[in-house]
XYZ file of C-alpha atoms in Angstrom:
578
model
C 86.238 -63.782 68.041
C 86.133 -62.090 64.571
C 86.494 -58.952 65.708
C 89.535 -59.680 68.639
C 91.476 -61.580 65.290
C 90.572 -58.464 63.091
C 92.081 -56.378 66.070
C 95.254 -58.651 67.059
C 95.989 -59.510 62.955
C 99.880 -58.904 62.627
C 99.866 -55.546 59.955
C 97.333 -53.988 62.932
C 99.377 -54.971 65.890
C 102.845 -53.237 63.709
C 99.973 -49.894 62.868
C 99.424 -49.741 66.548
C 102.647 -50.230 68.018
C 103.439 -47.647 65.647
C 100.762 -45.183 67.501
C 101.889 -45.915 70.918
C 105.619 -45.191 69.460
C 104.244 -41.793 68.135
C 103.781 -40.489 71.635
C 107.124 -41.707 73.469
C 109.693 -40.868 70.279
C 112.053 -38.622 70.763
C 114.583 -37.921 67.619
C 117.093 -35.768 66.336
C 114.556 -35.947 63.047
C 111.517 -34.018 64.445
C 108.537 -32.381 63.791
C 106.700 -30.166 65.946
C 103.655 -27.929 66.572
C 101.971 -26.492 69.477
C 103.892 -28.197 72.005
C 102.641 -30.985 71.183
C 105.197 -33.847 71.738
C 107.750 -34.662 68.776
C 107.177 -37.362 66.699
C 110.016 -39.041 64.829
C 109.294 -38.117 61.094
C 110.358 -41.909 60.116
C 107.480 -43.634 62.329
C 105.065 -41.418 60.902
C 105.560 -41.802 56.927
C 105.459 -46.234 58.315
C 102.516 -45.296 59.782
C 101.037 -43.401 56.786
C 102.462 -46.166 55.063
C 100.535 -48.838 56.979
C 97.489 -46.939 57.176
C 96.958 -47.172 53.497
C 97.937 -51.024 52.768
C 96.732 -52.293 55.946
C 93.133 -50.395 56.763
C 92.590 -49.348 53.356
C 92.056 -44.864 52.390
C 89.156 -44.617 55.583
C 91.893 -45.105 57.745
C 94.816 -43.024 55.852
C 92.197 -40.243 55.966
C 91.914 -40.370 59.903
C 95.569 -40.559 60.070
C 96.236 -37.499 58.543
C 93.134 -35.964 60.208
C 93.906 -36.826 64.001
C 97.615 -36.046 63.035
C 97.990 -33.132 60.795
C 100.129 -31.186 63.355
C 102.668 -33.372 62.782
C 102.673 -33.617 59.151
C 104.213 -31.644 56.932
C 104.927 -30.291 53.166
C 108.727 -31.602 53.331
C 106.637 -34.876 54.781
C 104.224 -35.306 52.015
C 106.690 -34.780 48.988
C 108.547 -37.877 50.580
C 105.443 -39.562 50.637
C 104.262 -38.761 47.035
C 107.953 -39.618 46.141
C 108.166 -42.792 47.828
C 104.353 -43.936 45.776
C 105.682 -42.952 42.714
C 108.843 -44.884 43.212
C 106.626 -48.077 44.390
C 104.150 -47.386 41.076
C 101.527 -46.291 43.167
C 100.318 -43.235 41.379
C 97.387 -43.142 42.408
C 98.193 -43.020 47.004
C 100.741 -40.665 45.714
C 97.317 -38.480 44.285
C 95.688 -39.669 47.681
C 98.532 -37.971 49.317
C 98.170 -34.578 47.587
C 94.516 -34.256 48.297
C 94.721 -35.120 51.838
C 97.721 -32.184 52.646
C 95.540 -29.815 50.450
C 92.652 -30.609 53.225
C 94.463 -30.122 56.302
C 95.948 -26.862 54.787
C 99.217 -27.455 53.776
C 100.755 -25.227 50.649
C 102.601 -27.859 47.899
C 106.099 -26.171 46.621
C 108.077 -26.511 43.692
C 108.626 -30.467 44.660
C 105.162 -31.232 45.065
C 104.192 -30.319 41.494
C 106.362 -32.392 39.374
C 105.836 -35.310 41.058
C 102.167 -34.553 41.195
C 102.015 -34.202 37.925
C 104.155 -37.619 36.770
C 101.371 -39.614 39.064
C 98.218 -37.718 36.739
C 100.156 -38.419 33.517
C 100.503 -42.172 34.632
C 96.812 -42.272 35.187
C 95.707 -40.047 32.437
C 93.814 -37.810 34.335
C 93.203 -34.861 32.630
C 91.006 -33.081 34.585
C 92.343 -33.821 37.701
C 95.862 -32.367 35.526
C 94.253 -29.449 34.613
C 93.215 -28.605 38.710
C 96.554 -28.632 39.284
C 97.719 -26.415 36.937
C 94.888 -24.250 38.021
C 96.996 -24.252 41.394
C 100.061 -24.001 40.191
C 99.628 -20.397 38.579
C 97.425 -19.517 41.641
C 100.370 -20.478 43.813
C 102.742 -18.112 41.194
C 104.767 -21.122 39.952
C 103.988 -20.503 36.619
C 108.109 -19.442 36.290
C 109.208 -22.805 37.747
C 111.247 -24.637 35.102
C 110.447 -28.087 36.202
C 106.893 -27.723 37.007
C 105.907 -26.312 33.419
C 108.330 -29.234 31.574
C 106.000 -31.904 33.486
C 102.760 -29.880 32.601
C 103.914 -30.129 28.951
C 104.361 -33.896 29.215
C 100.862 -34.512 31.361
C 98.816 -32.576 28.294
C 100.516 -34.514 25.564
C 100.845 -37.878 27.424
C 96.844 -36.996 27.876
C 96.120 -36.016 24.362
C 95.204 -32.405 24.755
C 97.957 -31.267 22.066
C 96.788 -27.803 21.752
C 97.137 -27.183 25.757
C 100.601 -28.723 25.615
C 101.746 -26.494 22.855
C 100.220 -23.130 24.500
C 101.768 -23.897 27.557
C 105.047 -24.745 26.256
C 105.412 -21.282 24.292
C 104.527 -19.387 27.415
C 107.156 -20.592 29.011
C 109.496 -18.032 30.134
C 112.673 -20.511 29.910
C 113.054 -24.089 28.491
C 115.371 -26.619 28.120
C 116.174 -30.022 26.589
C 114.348 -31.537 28.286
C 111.090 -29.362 27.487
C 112.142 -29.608 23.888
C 112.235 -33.315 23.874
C 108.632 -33.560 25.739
C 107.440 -31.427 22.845
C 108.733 -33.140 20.468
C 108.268 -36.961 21.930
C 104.427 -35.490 22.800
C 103.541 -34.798 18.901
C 105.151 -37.974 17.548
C 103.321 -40.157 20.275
C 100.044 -38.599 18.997
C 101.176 -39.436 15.461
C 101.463 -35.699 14.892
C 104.677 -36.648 12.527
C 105.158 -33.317 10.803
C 104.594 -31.156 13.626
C 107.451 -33.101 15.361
C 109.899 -32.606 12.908
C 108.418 -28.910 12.956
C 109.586 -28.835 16.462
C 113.174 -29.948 15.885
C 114.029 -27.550 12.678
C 112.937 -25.030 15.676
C 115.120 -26.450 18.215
C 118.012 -26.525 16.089
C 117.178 -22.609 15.763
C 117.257 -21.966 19.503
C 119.720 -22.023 22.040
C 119.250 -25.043 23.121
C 121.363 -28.154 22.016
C 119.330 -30.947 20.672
C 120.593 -34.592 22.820
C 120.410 -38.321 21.965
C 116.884 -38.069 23.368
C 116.012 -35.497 20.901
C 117.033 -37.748 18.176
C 114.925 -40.946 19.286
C 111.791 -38.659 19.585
C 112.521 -37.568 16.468
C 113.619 -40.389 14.102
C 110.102 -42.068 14.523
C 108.451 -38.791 12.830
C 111.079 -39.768 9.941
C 110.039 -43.284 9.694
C 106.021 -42.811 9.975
C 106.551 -40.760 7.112
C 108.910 -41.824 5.279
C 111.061 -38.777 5.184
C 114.290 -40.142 4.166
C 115.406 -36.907 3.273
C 115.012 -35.730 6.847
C 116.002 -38.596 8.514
C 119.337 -38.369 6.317
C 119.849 -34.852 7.662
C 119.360 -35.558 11.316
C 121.127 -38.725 11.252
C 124.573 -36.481 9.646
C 123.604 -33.906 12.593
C 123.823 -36.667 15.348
C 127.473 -37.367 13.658
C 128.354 -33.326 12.861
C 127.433 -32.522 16.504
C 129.447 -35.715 18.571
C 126.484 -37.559 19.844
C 126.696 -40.888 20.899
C 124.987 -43.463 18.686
C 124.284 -45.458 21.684
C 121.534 -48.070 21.584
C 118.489 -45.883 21.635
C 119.957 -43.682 19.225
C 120.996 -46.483 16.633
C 117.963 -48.754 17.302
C 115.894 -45.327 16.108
C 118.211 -44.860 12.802
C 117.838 -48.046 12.178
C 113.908 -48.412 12.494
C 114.277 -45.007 10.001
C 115.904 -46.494 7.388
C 114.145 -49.905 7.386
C 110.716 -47.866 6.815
C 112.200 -45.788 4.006
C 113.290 -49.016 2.625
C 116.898 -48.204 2.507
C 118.184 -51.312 4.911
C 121.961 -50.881 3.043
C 121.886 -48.030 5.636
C 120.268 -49.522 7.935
C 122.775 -52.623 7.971
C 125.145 -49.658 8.223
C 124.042 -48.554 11.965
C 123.858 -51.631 12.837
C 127.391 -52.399 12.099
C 128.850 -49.741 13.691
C 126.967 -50.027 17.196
C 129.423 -51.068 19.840
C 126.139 -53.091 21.829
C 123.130 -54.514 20.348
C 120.370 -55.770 22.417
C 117.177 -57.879 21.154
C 115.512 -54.951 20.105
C 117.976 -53.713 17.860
C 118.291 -56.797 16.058
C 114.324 -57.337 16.152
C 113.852 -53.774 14.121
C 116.397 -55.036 11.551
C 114.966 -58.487 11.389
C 111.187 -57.062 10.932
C 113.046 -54.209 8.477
C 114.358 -57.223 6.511
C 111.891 -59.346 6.151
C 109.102 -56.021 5.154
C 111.602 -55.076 2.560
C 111.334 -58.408 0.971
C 114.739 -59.949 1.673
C 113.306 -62.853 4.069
C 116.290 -64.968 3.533
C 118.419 -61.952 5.051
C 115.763 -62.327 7.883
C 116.226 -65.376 8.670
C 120.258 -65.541 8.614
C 120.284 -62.611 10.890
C 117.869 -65.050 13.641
C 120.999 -67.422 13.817
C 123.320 -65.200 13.806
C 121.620 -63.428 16.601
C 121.340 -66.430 18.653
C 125.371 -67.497 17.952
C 125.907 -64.060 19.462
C 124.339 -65.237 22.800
C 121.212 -62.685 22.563
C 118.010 -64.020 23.851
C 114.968 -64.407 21.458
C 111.574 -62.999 22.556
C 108.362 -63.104 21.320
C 108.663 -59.706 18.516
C 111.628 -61.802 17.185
C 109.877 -64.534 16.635
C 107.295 -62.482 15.060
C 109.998 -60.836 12.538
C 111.410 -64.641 12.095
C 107.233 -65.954 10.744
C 106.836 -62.700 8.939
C 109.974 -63.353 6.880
C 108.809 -66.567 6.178
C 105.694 -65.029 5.340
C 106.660 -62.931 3.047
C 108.782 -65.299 1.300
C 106.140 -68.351 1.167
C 108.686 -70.446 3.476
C 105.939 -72.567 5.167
C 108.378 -75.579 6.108
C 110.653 -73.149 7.790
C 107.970 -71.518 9.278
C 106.583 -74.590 10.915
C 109.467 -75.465 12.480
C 110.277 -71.822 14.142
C 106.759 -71.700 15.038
C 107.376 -75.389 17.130
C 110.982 -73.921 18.175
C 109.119 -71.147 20.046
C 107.934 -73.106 22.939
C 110.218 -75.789 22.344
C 113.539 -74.593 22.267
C 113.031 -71.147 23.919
C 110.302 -71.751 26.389
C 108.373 -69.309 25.166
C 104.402 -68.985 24.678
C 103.405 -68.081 21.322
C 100.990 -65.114 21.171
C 98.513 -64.059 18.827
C 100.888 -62.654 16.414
C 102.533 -65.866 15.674
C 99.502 -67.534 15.503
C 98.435 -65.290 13.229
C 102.009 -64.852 11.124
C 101.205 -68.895 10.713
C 97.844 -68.503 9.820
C 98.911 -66.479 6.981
C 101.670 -68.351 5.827
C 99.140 -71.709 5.329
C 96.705 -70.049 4.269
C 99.003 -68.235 1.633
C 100.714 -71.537 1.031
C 96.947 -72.815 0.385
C 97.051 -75.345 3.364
C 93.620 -74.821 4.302
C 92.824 -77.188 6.266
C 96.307 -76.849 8.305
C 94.976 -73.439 8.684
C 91.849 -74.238 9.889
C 92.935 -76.916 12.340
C 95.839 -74.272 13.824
C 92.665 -71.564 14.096
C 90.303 -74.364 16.000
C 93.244 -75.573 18.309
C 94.828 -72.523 19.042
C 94.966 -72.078 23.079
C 93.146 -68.396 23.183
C 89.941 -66.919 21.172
C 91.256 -65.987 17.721
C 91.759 -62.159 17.030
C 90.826 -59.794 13.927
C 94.429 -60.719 13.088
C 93.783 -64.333 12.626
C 90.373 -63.528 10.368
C 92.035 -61.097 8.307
C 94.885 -63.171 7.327
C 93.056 -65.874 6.863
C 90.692 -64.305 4.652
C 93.598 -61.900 2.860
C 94.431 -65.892 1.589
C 91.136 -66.090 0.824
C 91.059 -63.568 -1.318
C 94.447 -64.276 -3.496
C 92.970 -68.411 -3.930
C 89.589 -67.181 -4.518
C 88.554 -69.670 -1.615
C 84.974 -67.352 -1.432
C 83.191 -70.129 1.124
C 86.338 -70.294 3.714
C 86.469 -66.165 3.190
C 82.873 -66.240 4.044
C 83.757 -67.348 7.476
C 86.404 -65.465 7.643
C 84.542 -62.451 7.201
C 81.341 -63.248 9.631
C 84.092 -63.664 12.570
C 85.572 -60.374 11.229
C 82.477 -58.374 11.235
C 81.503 -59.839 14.728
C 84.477 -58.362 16.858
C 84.916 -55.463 14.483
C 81.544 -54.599 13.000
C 82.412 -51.029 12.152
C 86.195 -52.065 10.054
C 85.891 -50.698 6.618
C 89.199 -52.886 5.893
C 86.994 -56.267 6.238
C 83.930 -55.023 4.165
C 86.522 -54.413 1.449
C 88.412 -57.704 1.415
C 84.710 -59.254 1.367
C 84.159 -57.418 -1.499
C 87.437 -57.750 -3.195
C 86.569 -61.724 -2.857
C 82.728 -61.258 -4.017
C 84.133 -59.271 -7.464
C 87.367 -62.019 -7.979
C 84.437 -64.453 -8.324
C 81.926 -62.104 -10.581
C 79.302 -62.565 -7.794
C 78.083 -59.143 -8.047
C 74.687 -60.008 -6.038
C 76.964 -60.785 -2.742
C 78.988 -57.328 -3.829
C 75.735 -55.054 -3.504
C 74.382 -57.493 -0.502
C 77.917 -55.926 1.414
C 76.994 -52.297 0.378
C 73.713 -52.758 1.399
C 74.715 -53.753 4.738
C 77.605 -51.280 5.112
C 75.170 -48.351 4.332
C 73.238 -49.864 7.000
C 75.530 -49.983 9.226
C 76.977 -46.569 8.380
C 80.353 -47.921 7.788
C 82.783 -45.162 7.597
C 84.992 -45.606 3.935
C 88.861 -45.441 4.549
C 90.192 -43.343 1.816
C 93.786 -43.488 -0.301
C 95.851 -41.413 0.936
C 99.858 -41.418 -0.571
C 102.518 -39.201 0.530
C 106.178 -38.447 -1.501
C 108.896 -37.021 0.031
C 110.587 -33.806 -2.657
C 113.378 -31.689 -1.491
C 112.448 -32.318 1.754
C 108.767 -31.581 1.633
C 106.425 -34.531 2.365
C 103.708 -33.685 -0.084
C 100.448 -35.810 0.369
C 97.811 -36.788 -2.089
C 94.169 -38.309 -1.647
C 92.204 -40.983 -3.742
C 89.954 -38.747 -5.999
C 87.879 -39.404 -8.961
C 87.402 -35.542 -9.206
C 90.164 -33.205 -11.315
C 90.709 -30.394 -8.858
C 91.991 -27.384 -10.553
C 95.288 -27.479 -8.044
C 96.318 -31.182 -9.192
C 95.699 -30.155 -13.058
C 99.169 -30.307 -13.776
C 100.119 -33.719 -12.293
C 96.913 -35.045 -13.945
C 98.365 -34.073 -17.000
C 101.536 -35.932 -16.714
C 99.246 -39.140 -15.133
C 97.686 -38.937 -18.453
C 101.425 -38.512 -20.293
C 102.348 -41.786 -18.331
C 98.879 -44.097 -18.799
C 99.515 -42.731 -22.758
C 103.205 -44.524 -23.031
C 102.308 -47.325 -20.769
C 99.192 -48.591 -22.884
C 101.969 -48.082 -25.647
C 103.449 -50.781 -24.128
C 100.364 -53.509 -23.237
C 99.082 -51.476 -19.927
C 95.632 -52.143 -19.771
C 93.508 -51.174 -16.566
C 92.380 -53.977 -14.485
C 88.691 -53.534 -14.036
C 87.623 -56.771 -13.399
C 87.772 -55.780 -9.461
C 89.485 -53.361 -7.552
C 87.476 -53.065 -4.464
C 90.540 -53.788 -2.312
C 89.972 -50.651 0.351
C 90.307 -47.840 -2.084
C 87.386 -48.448 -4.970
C 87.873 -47.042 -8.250
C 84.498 -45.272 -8.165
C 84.510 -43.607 -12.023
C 88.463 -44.503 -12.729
C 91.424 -46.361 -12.047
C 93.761 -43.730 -12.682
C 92.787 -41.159 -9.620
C 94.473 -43.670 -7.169
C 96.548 -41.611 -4.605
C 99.935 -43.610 -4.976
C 99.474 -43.181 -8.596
C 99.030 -39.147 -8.361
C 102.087 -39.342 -5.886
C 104.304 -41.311 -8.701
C 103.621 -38.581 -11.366
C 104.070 -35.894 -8.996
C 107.548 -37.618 -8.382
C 108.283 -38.398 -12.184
C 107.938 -34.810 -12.706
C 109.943 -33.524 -9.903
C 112.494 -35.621 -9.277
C 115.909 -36.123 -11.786
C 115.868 -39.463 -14.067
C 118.109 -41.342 -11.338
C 116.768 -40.359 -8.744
C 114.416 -43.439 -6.524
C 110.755 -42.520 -6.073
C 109.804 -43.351 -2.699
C 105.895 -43.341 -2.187
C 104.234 -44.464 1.456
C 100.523 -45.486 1.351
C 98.134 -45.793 4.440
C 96.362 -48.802 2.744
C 97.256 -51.883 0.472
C 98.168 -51.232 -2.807
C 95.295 -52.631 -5.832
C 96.740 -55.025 -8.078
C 96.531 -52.646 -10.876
C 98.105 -50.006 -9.520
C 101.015 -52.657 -8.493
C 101.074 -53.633 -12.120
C 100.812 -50.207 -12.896
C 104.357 -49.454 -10.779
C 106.015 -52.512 -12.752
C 105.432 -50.983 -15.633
C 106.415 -47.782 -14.856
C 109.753 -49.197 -13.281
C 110.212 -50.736 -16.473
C 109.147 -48.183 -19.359
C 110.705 -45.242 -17.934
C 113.807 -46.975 -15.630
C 113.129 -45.788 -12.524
C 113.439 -47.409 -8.939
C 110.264 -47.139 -7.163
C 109.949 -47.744 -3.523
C 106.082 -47.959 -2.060
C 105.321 -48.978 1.614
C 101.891 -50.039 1.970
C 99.945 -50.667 4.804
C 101.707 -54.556 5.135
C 104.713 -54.017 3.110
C 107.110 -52.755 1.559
C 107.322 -53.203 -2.821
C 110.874 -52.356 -4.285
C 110.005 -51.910 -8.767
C 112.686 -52.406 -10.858
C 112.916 -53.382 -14.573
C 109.023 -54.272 -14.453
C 109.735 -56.546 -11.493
C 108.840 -56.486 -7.368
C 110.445 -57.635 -5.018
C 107.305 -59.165 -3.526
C 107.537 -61.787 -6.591
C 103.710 -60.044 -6.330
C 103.282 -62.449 -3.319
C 101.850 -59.983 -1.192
């Protein structure tokens, strides 16, 4: 009985109907070999088809097997077509083996479609097989085929292969430029991608609108306003549309240098703006400090009949965040699943975690953590615990901190907000217990690193307590600024400053301070300093900036790893609630 209902099942009655057809069809669509009787090309790829969802690979195998004089390259690229279409990348692979067994050569349309499945499935060995085949086969010429090579090495994170092959090939185009490009600012390879378009703009080939959105990123990682400035009056010089990819990416530029005027600019003058435009300048916003802005720009997006999702509620919380607006923040938080059906996420859960905990609801934060619907996150723990650290709540941070270690045991980030927390409260035991168990552990340190943007060079600096013989000169004027700043009440903070980038023999070494004297000494008097950091900026080096801002009346702009800190006349525009 089990085996007769296996047999008569409806999928294998259609799969052999579709045999029986195979030997009676006659069509003006044929295929034929050896006299053998024609098959109508149609029945076969439904029978391929069926083969595969119905009786599983075994059976797809036989298929091509018992019927490989009927199958052939024009057949298989329609097949591998059609799986790709249907996000099946991996029967399209199945596909490619199988008409490599019985013989068949792939062509020019085999490749790229080949290679699009192995990219999908990052399979980099398998990718570099083909590639093997495709110069065997004396396609290395073929346009198309070396483009998608390009995109499978740097889709599967073998950058140097990627490069190589894209300068030997004989003849690119856009769209090879773009891959390039895209490739190195998807592997956060941010320099080498604007490297890439200063050579495109060099070659024959016209940068597009995709150009620019693979681009702009590379500007906003590293805060190249400079650069972004210059590609951003290219896109206008040259007549290309600022459509929404192409505005969404200025804006998301501008918003991470910390210029939103411009951003706010872009935005106005794009013709359609979808949720994600107005999520970037939302989260832009409400990083740069203006919260309030933020949150106007929420109801304004909903009177303009555009949907909220879950990132805008995240820009919405973080705004409130930043701002300490924990009423406000409740009641978006309840408006998520209320109002807009949605499910909050971890990130909201952990934007409200924050905003108690900051607020120093404790116990609100607690109960949210405890009654929260999944397992809390690293996200949850760190926030909670960054609150923590700014009440000097060392018991709650404790727990904080054991949940942290748990799910990331290797984090140099939590070991350093422990510590931070341990020194706030002179418990210098608990401060060498942490080492201890870091050493142990062979936690990896995280060091400073700063970058500054001059004449548009992005020049880097790391955390050092060393004087290296190459810096001497900007140590000098680091010691010409500490000098008129103690002039005016700067004294170090010392008390603790373990807060991800220690002071080891001195305060002053701190890479976002090395990067501010570099700029004081190359940039004019009116000019803003605009510093991006890879970690959180120490309290004294934030009191450091204010006085700086204020002694020698400049605008300084630093973008931490959380946020972004405007100085001005001594004051941020944190309210140093950050």
């Amino acid at each position: 009985m089990a085996t007769k209902s296996l047999f008569w099942s409806p999928k294998r009655y259609k799969w052999l109907k579709l045999f029986s057809t195979l030997t009676e069809t006659k069509s003006q669509t044929q295929i034929t070999n050896h006299n053998q009787i024609p098959i109508d090309q149609h029945s076969l790829m439904n029978l391929i088809d069926d083969s595969i969802s119905s009786l599983g690979i075994q059976s797809f195998s036989r298929v091509f097997s018992q019927y490989h004089q009927f199958i052939n390259t024009s057949l298989c690229n329609s097949m591998i077509r059609l799986y790709m279409d249907s996000n099946k990348p991996q029967e399209s692979l199945f596909v490619y083996t199988q008409m490599t067994k019985i013989g068949l050569s792939p062509d020019q349309i085999t490749f790229p479609i080949v290679l699009k499945a192995i990219t999908k499935l990052w399979y980099r060995n398998f990718g570099k097989m083909v590639h093997c085949c495709v110069m065997k086969m004396g396609f290395h010429s073929e346009l198309f085929i070396n483009t998608a090579l390009v995109g499978m090495y740097f889709t599967c994170r073998c950058l140097s292969e990627g490069r190589q092959m894209f300068d030997e090939m004989p003849k690119r185009n856009s769209v090879s430029w773009n891959l390039l490009i895209t490739g190195y600012t998807y592997n956060r390879k941010f320099m080498e991608a604007i490297s890439v378009f200063r050579e495109m703009q060099l070659s024959e080939v016209q940068p597009t609108e995709k150009t620019m959105v693979g681009v702009l990123p590379a500007c906003a990682h590293l805060g190249a306003l400079d650069q972004g400035k210059l590609i951003h009056d290219y896109i206008i010089e040259s007549g290309l549309r600022v459509n929404i990819f192409v505005g969404t990416a200025l804006i998301d530029m501008y918003v991470k240098c910390g210029v939103v005027d411009e951003a706010e600019k872009v935005f106005a003058t794009m013709r359609i703006k979808n949720v994600y435009a107005w999520n970037v300048l939302m989260y832009g916003m409400a990083l740069n400090g203006q919260g309030e802005v933020a949150i106007r720009m929420f109801s304004d997006m909903v009177m303009n009949n555009v949907k909220p999702d879950g990132v805008t509620f995240s820009a919405v919380l973080s705004a409130c965040c930043q701002q300490g607006l924990v009423d406000k923040g409740k009641q978006y938080f309840i408006d998520i699943e209320k109002v807009y059906g949605l499910k909050p996420e971890n990130i909201h859960y952990g934007c409200m975690v924050d905003l108690l905990a900051r607020g120093g609801l404790f116990d609100e934060a607690q109960e949210l953590i405890r009654t929260m619907p999944m397992k809390p996150d690293p996200v949850i723990w760190r926030a909670l615990l960054g609150a923590c650290r700014i009440h000097g709540n060392t018991e709650l941070g404790e727990l904080a901190i054991s949940n942290l270690i748990d799910l990331e045991p290797n984090n140099y980030v939590n070991y350093a907000l422990l510590l931070n927390l341990y020194a706030k409260d002179q418990r210098w035991t608990k401060v060498s217990e942490v080492r201890e168990l870091m050493n142990r552990r062979r936690v990896r340190k995280v060091f400073g690193c700063s970058s500054i943007e001059v004449d548009n060079v992005v020049c880097e600096f790391v955390a050092s307590h060393r004087v290296e013989e190459r810096l001497r000169e900007i140590y000098k004027m680091l010691s010409h600024v500490i000098n008129e700043l103690k002039s005016a009440g700067y004294v170090g903070d010392t008390d603790y400053d373990f807060e991800e980038e220690e002071k080891e023999s001195a305060l002053m070494y701190h890479s976002e301070k090395l990067a501010l004297s570099f700029g004081i000494s190359k940039t004019s008097p009116d000019s803003t300093i605009r510093i991006l950091k890879n970690l959180r900026v120490c309290k004294d080096c934030h009191d450091f900036f204010k006085l700086v801002s204020k002694v020698y009346g400049r605008y300084i702009t630093v973008r931490d790893r959380n946020r972004f800190h405007h100085f001005v006349g001594g004051v941020c525009s944190c309210k140093d609630y950050w």
